[in-house]
Short mmCIF file of C-alpha atoms and ligand atoms in Angstrom, two decimals:
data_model
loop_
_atom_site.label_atom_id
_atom_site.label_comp_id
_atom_site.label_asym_id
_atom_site.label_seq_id
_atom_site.Cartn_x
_atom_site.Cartn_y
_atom_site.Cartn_z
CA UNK J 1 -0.92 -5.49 -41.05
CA UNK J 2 -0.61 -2.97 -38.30
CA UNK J 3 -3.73 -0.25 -38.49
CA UNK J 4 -3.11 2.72 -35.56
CA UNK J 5 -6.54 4.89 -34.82
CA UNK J 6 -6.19 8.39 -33.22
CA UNK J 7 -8.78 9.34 -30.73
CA UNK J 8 -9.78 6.38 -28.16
CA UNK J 9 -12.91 7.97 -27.48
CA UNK J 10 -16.55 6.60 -28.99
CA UNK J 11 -15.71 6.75 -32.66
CA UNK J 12 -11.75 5.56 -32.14
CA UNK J 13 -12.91 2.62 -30.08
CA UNK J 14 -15.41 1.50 -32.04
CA UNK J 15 -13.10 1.22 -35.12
CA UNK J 16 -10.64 -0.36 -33.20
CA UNK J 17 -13.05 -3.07 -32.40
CA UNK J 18 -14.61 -3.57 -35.59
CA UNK J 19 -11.34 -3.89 -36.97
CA UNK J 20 -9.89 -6.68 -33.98
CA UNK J 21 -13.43 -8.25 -34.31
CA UNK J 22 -13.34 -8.98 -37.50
CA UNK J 23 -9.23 -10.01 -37.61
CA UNK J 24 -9.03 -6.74 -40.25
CA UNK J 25 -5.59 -5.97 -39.06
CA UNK J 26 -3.43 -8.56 -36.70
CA UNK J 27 -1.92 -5.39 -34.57
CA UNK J 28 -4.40 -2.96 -33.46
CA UNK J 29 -2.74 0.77 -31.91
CA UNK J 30 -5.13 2.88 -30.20
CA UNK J 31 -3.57 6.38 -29.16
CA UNK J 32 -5.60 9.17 -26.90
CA UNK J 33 -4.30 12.50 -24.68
CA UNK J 34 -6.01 11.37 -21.89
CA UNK J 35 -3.92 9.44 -19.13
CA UNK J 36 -5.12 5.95 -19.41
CA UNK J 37 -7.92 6.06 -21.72
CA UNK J 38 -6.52 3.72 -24.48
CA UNK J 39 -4.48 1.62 -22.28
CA UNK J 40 -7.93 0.65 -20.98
CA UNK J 41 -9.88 0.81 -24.28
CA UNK J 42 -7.59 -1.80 -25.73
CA UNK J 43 -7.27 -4.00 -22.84
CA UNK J 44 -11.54 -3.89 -22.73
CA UNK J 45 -11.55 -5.66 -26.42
CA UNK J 46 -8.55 -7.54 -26.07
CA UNK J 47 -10.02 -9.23 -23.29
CA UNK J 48 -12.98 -9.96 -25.37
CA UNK J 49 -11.23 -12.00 -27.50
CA UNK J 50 -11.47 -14.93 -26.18
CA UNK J 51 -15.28 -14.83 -25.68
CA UNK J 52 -15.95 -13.54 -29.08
CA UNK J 53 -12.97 -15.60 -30.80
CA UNK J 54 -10.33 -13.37 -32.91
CA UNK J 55 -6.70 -12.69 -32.09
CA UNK J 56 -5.99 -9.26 -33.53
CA UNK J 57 -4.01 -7.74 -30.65
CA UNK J 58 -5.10 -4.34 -29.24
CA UNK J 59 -2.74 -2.13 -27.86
CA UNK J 60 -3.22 0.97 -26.18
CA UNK J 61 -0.96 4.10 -25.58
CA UNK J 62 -1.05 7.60 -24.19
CA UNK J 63 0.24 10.17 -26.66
CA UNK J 64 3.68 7.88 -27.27
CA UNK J 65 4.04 7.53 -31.05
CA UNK J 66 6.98 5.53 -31.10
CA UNK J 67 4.18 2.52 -30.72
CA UNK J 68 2.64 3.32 -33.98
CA UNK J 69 5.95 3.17 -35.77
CA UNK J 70 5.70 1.94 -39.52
CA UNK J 71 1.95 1.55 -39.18
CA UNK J 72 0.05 0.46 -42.55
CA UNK J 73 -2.90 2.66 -42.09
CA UNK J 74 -3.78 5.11 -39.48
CA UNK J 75 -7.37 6.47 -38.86
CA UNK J 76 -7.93 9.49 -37.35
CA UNK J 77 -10.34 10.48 -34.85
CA UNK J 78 -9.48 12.78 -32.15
CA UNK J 79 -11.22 15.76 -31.68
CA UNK J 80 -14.22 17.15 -30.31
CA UNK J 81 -17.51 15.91 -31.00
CA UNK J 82 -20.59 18.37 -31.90
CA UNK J 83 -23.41 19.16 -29.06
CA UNK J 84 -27.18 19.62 -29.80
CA UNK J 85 -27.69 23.29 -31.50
CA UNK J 86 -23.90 23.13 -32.71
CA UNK J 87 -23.06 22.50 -36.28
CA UNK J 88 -19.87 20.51 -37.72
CA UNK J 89 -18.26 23.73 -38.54
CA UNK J 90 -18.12 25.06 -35.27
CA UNK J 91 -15.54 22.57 -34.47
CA UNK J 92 -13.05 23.93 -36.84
CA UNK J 93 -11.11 25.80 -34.49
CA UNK J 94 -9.98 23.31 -31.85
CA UNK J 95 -10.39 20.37 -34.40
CA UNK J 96 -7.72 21.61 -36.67
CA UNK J 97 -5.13 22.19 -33.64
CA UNK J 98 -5.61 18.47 -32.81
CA UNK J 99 -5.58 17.08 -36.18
CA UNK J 100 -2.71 19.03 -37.28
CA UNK J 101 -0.49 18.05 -33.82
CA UNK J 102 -1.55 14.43 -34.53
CA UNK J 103 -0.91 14.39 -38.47
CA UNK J 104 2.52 15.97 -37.89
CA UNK J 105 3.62 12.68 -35.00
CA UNK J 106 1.51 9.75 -37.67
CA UNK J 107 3.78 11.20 -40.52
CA UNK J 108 7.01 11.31 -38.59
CA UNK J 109 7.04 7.55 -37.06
CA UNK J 110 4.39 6.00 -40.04
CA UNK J 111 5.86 7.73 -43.42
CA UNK J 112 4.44 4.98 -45.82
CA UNK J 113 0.55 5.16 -44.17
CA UNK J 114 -2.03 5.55 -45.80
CA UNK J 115 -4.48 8.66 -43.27
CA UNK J 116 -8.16 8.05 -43.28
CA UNK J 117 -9.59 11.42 -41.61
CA UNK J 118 -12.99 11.18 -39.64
CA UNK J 119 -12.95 13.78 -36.80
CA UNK J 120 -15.06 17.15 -38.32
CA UNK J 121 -15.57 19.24 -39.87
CA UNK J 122 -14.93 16.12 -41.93
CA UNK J 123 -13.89 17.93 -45.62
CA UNK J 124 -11.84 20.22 -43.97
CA UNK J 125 -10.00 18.17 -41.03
CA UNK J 126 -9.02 15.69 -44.34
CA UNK J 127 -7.64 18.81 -45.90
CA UNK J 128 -5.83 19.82 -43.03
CA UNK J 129 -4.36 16.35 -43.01
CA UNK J 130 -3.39 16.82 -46.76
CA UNK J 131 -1.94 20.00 -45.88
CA UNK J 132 -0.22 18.62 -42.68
CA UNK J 133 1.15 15.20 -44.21
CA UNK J 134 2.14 16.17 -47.82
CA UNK J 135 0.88 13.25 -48.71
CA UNK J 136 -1.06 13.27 -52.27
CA UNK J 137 -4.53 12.94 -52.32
CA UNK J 138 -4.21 8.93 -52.50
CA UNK J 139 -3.02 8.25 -49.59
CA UNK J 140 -4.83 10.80 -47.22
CA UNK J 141 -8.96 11.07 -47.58
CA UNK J 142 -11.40 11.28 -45.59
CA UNK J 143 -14.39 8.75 -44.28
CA UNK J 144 -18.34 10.32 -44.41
CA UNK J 145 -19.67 8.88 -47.39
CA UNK J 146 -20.34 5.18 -46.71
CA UNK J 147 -21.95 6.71 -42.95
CA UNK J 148 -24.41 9.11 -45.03
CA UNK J 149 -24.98 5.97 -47.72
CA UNK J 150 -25.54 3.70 -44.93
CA UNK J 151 -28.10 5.88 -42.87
CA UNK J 152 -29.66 6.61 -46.42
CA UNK J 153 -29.75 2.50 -47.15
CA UNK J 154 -31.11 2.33 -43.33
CA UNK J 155 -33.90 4.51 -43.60
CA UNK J 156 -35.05 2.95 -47.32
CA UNK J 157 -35.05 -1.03 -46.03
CA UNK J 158 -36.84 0.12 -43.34
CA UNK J 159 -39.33 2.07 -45.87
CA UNK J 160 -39.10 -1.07 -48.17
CA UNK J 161 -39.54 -3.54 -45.74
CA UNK J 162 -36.43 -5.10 -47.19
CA UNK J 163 -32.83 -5.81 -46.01
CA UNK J 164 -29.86 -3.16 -46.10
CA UNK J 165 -27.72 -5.04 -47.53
CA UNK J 166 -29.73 -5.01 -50.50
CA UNK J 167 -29.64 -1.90 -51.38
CA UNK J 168 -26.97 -0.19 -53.22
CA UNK J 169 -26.54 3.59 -53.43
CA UNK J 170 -23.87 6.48 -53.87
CA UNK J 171 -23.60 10.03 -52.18
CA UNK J 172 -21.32 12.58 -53.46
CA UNK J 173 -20.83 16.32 -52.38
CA UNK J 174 -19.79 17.48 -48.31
CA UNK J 175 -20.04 15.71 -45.26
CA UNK J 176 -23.20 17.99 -43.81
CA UNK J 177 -27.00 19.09 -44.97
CA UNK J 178 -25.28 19.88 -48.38
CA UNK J 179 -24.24 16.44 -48.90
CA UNK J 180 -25.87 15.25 -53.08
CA UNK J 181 -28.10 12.15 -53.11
CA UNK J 182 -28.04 10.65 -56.15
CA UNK J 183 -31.66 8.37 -56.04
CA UNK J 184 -30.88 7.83 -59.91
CA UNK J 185 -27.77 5.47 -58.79
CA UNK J 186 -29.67 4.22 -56.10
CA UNK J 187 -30.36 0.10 -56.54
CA UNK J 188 -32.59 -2.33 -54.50
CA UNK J 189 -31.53 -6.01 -55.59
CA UNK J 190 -30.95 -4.95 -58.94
CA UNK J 191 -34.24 -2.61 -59.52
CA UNK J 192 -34.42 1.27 -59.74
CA UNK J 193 -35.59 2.27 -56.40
CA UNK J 194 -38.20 5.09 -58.13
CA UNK J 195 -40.32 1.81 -58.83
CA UNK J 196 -40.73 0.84 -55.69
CA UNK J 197 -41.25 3.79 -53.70
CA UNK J 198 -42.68 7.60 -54.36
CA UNK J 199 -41.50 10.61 -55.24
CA UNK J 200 -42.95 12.16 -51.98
CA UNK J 201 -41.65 9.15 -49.62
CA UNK J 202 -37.88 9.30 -51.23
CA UNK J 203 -37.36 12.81 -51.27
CA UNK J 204 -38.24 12.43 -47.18
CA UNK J 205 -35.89 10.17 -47.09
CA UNK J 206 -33.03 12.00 -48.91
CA UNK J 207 -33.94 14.77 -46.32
CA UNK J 208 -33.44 12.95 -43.12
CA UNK J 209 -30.44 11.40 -44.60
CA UNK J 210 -29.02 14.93 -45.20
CA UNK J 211 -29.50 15.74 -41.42
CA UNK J 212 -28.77 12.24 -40.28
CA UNK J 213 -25.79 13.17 -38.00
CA UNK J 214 -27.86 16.19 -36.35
CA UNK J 215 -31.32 13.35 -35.03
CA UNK J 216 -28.66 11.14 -33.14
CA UNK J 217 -26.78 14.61 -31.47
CA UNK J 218 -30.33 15.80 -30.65
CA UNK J 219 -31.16 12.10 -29.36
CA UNK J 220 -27.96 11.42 -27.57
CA UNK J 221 -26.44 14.64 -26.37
CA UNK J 222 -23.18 13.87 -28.74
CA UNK J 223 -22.77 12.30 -32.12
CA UNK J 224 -22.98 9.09 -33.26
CA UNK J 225 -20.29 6.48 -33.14
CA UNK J 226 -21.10 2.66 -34.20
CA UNK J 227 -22.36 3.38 -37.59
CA UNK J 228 -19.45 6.16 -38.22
CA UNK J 229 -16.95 3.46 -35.92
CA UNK J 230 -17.70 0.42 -38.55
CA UNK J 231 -17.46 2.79 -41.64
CA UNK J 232 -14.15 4.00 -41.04
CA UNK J 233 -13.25 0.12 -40.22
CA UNK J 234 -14.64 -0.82 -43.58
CA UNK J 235 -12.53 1.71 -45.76
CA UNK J 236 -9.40 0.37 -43.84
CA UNK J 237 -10.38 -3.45 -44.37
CA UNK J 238 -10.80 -2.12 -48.49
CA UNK J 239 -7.02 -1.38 -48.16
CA UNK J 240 -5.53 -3.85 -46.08
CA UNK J 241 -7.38 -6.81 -48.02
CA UNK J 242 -6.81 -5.09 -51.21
CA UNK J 243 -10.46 -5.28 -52.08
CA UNK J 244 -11.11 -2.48 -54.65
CA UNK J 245 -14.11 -1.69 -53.25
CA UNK J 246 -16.40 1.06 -54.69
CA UNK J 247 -17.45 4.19 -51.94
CA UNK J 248 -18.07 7.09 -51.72
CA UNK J 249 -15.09 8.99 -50.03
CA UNK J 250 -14.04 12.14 -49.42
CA UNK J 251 -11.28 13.17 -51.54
CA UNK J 252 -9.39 16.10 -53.35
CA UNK J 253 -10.82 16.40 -56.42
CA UNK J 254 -8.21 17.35 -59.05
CA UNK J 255 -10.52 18.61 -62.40
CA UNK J 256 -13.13 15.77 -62.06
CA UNK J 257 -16.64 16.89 -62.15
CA UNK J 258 -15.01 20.50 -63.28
CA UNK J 259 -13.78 21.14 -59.43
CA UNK J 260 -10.38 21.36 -58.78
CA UNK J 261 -8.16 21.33 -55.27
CA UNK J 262 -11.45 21.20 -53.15
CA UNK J 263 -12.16 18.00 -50.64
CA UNK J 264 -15.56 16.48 -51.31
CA UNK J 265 -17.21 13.01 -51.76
CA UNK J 266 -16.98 10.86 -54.64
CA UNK J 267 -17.12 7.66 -55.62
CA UNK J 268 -14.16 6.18 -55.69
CA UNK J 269 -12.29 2.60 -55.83
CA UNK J 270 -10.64 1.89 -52.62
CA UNK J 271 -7.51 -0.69 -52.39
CA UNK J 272 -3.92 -1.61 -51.34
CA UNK J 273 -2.36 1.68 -52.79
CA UNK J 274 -5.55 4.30 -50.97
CA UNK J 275 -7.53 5.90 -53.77
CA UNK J 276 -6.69 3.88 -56.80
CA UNK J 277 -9.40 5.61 -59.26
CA UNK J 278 -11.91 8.39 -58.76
CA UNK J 279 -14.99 7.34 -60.43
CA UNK J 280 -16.86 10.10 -62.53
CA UNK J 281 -20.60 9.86 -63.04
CA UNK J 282 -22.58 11.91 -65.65
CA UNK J 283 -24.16 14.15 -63.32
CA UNK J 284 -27.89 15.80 -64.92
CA UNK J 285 -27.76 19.83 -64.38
CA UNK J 286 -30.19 19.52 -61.04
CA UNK J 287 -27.11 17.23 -59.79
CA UNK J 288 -24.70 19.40 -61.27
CA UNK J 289 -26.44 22.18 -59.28
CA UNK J 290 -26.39 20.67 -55.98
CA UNK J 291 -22.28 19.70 -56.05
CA UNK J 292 -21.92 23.20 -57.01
CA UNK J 293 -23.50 24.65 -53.54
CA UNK J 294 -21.88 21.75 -51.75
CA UNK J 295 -18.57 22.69 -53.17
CA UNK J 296 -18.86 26.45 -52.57
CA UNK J 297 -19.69 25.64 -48.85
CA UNK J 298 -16.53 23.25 -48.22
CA UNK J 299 -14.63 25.84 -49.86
CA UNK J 300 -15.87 28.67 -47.54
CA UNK J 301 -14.74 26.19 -44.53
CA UNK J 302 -11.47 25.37 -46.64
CA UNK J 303 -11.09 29.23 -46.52
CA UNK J 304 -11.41 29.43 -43.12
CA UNK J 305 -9.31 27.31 -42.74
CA UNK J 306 -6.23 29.27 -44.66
CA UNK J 307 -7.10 32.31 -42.98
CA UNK J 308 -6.96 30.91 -39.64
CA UNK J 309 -3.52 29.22 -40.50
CA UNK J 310 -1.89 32.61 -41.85
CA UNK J 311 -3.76 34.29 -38.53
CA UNK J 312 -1.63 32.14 -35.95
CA UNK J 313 1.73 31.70 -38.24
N1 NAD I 401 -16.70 11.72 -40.39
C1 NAD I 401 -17.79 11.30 -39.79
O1 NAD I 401 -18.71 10.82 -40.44
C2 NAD I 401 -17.89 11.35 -38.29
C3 NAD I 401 -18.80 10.56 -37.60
C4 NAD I 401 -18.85 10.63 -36.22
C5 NAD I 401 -17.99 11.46 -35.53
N2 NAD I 401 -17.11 12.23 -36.22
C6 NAD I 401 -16.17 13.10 -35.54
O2 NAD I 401 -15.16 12.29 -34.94
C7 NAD I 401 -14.59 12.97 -33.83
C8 NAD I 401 -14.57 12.06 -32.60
O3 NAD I 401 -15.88 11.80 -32.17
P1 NAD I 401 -16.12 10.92 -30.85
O4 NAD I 401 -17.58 10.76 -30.70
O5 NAD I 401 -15.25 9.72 -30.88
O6 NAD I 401 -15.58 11.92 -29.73
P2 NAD I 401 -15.01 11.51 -28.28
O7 NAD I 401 -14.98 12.76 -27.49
O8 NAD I 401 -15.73 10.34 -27.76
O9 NAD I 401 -13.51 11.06 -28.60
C9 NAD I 401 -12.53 11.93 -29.07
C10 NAD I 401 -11.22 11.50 -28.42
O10 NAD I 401 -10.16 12.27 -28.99
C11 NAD I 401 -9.20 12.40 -27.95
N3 NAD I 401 -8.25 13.47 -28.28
C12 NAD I 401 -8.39 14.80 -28.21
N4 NAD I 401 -7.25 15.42 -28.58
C13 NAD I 401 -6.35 14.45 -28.87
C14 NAD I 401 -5.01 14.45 -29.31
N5 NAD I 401 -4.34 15.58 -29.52
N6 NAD I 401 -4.40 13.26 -29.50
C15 NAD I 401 -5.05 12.09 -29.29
N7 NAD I 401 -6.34 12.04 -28.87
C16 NAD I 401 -6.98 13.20 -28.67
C17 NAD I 401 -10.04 12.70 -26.73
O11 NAD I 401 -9.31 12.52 -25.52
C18 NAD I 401 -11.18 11.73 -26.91
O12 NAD I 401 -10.96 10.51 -26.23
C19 NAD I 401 -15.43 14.24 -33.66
O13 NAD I 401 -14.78 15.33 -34.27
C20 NAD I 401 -16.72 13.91 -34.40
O14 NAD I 401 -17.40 15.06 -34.85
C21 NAD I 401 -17.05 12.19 -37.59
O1 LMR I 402 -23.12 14.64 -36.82
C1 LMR I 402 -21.99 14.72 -36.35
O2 LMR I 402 -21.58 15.74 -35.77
C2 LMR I 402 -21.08 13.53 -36.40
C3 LMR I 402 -20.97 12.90 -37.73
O3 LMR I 402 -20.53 13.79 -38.70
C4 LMR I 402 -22.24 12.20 -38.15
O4 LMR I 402 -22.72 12.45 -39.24
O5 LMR I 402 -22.72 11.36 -37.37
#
C-alpha cells in the first residue's frame, strides 16, 4: 500500500511516522513547499528504522507529484496552523488556497485515492477537498473526531483513574467549541460512565474537551500535533487493513440526522472502500439541539467559503 501525506510539518510528520512505525503502509510519500523539508523529514524516520525495527520506506519530496503517483490514500495536512487568540476559522483564507492547489495535483497523479482532510478549518478544508476532487463523499472526509474523542477519553481515565483504552465514546457535530458530546454513548469497560462519575465532574469534562485544541495553542504557541498526527494515521490504517472500524469522522451528510450537503462529524464505519456506512444514532431533542447550532456554524464557514470562491473566480 502506498499512503502520500501533504504538509511535512508537525502534524504531516507525525502521521508519516505513526504510519512507517507501525508498518501501516510499506511506501510512505511525504510532500512539503519548503526546499528540503520532507527530503529530511523522511530520511529522519527512515533512519530510525533500524533502531526501532519496521521497514515501511519513507520518502520525501518537494512539491513533485509525480512521486505520489497512484497512491492508495493521501492525507492532507498543509496549511497554516492557528496562534494563541486566533480561532480555526481565521485560517480559512490562506488554508483554502493551499488545500485547493494541493487537492487539484493528489487528484491528477492519485485518481483512485481515497483524501483524508486534517489542515483547518477542518469541516470546511474537507469540503473544499470535496469540491476540489469531485470525489463523492466516500472517498474524501475529513479527520477531527477520533482527536476530540481521544482528548475526551484522556481527560475521563485520568478522572477515573482508569486506562484510555477502556473507554469508549462518540462525538458528532464540527471540529471546534460547537463540537456534540454524546456522554449517553459514552462506555467505560462496558458500564455507563454517569455511574461512575457526576453530573458536575462530566459536564467539566465535556467542556475542556470542547476547547481541547485552544489549552495546547495557549500552552505551546501552535497547535497540537501527536495526538492529531496518530489520529489521522489510525483512519488510514482502518482503510488500508480493511478494518471497518467505527469513528467518528467528518463527513457530508446527505439527509441523515435531517441535514443535508453540510460536512460534520458522525459516526461512521471506516474500511477498504472510505466511508462504507454512516451510522445514525437516535439523538434526544437537547442533542438534536446542539447538532443544529453546530451545523448552522459549519454552514456559515461553508458559506464563506462559496462567497470567497465566486469573489476570486
Ligand atoms: N483536524 C485536526 O484535528 C487538526 C489537528 C491539528 C492540526 N490541524 C491543522 O493541520 C494543519 C497543519 O498543522 P501543523 O501543526 O502540521 O502545521 P505546520 O506549520 O507544522 O506544517 C504545515 C506544513 O504545510 C506545508 N505547506 C504549506 N503550503 C503547502 C503546499 N501548498 N504544499 C505542500 N505543503 C505545504 C508547510 O511548509 C508546513 O511544513 C493546520 O491547518 C492545523 O490547524 C488540524
Ligand atoms: O486547535 C487547533 O487549532 C488544531 C486542531 O484543530 C486541534 O484541535 O488540536
Amino acid at each position: 500500500m502506498k499512503v502520500t501525506v501533504v504538509g511535512a510539518g508537525n502534524v504531516g510528520a507525525t502521521c508519516a511516522d505513526v504510519l512507517a512505525t507501525r508498518e501501516i503502509a510499506n511506501e510512505i510519500v511525504l510532500v512539503d513547499i519548503k526546499e528540503g523539508f520532507a527530503e529530511g523529514k523522511a530520511l529522519d524516520i527512515w533512519q530510525k528504522a533500524p533502531i526501532i525495527g519496521y521497514d515501511s520506506r519513507t520518502v520525501g519530496v518537494t512539491g513533485d507529484y509525480t512521486r505520489t503517483a497512484d497512491s492508495d490514500v493521501v492525507v492532507i495536512t498543509s496549511g497554516l496552523p492557528r496562534k494563541p487568540g486566533m480561532s480555526r476559522d481565521d485560517l480559512i483564507s490562506t488554508n483554502a488556497g493551499i488545500v485547493k492547489t494541493v487537492t487539484e495535483q493528489v487528484v491528477k497523479y492519485s485518481p483512485n485515492a481515497i483524501i483524508i482532510v486534517v489542515s483547518n478549518p477542518l469541516d470546511v478544508m474537507t469540503y473544499q477537498a470535496h469540491l476540489t476532487s469531485g470525489l463523492p463523499r466516500e472517498k474524501v472526509f475529513g479527520m477531527a473526531g477520533i482527536l476530540d474523542t481521544a482528548r475526551y477519553r484522556a481527560f475521563l481515565a485520568e478522572a477515573l483513574n482508569v486506562s484510555p483504552k477502556d473507554i469508549q465514546a462518540v462525538l458528532m457535530g464540527g471540529h471546534g467549541d460547537t463540537m456534540v458530546p454524546l456522554p449517553r454513548y459514552t462506555t467505560v469497560g462496558g458500564i455507563p460512565v454517569t455511574e461512575l462519575i457526576g453530573k458536575e465532574e462530566l459536564d467539566a469534562i465535556v467542556q475542556r474537551t470542547a476547547v481541547g485544541g485552544g489549552e495546547l495553542v495557549k500552552l505551546m504557541g501552535t497547535s497540537a500535533w501527536y495526538a492529531p498526527g496518530a489520529a489521522a494515521a489510525q483512519m488510514v490504517e482502518a482503510i488500508v487493513r480493511d478494518q471497518r472500524r467505527v469513528f467518528p469522522v467528518c463527513i457530508e451528510l446527505q439527509g441523515e440526522y435531517g441535514i443535508n450537503g453540510v460536512y460534520l462529524g458522525a459516526p461512521v464505519i471506516l474500511g477498504r472502500n472510505g466511508i462504507e456506512k454512516v451510522i445514525e444514532l437516535q439523538l434526544n431533542d437537547e442533542e438534536k439541539a446542539l447538532l443544529e447550532t453546530s451545523r448552522g456554524h459549519v454552514k456559515e464557514v461553508m458559506d464563506a467559503l462559496d462567497n470567497m470562491s465566486k469573489a476570486s473566480a
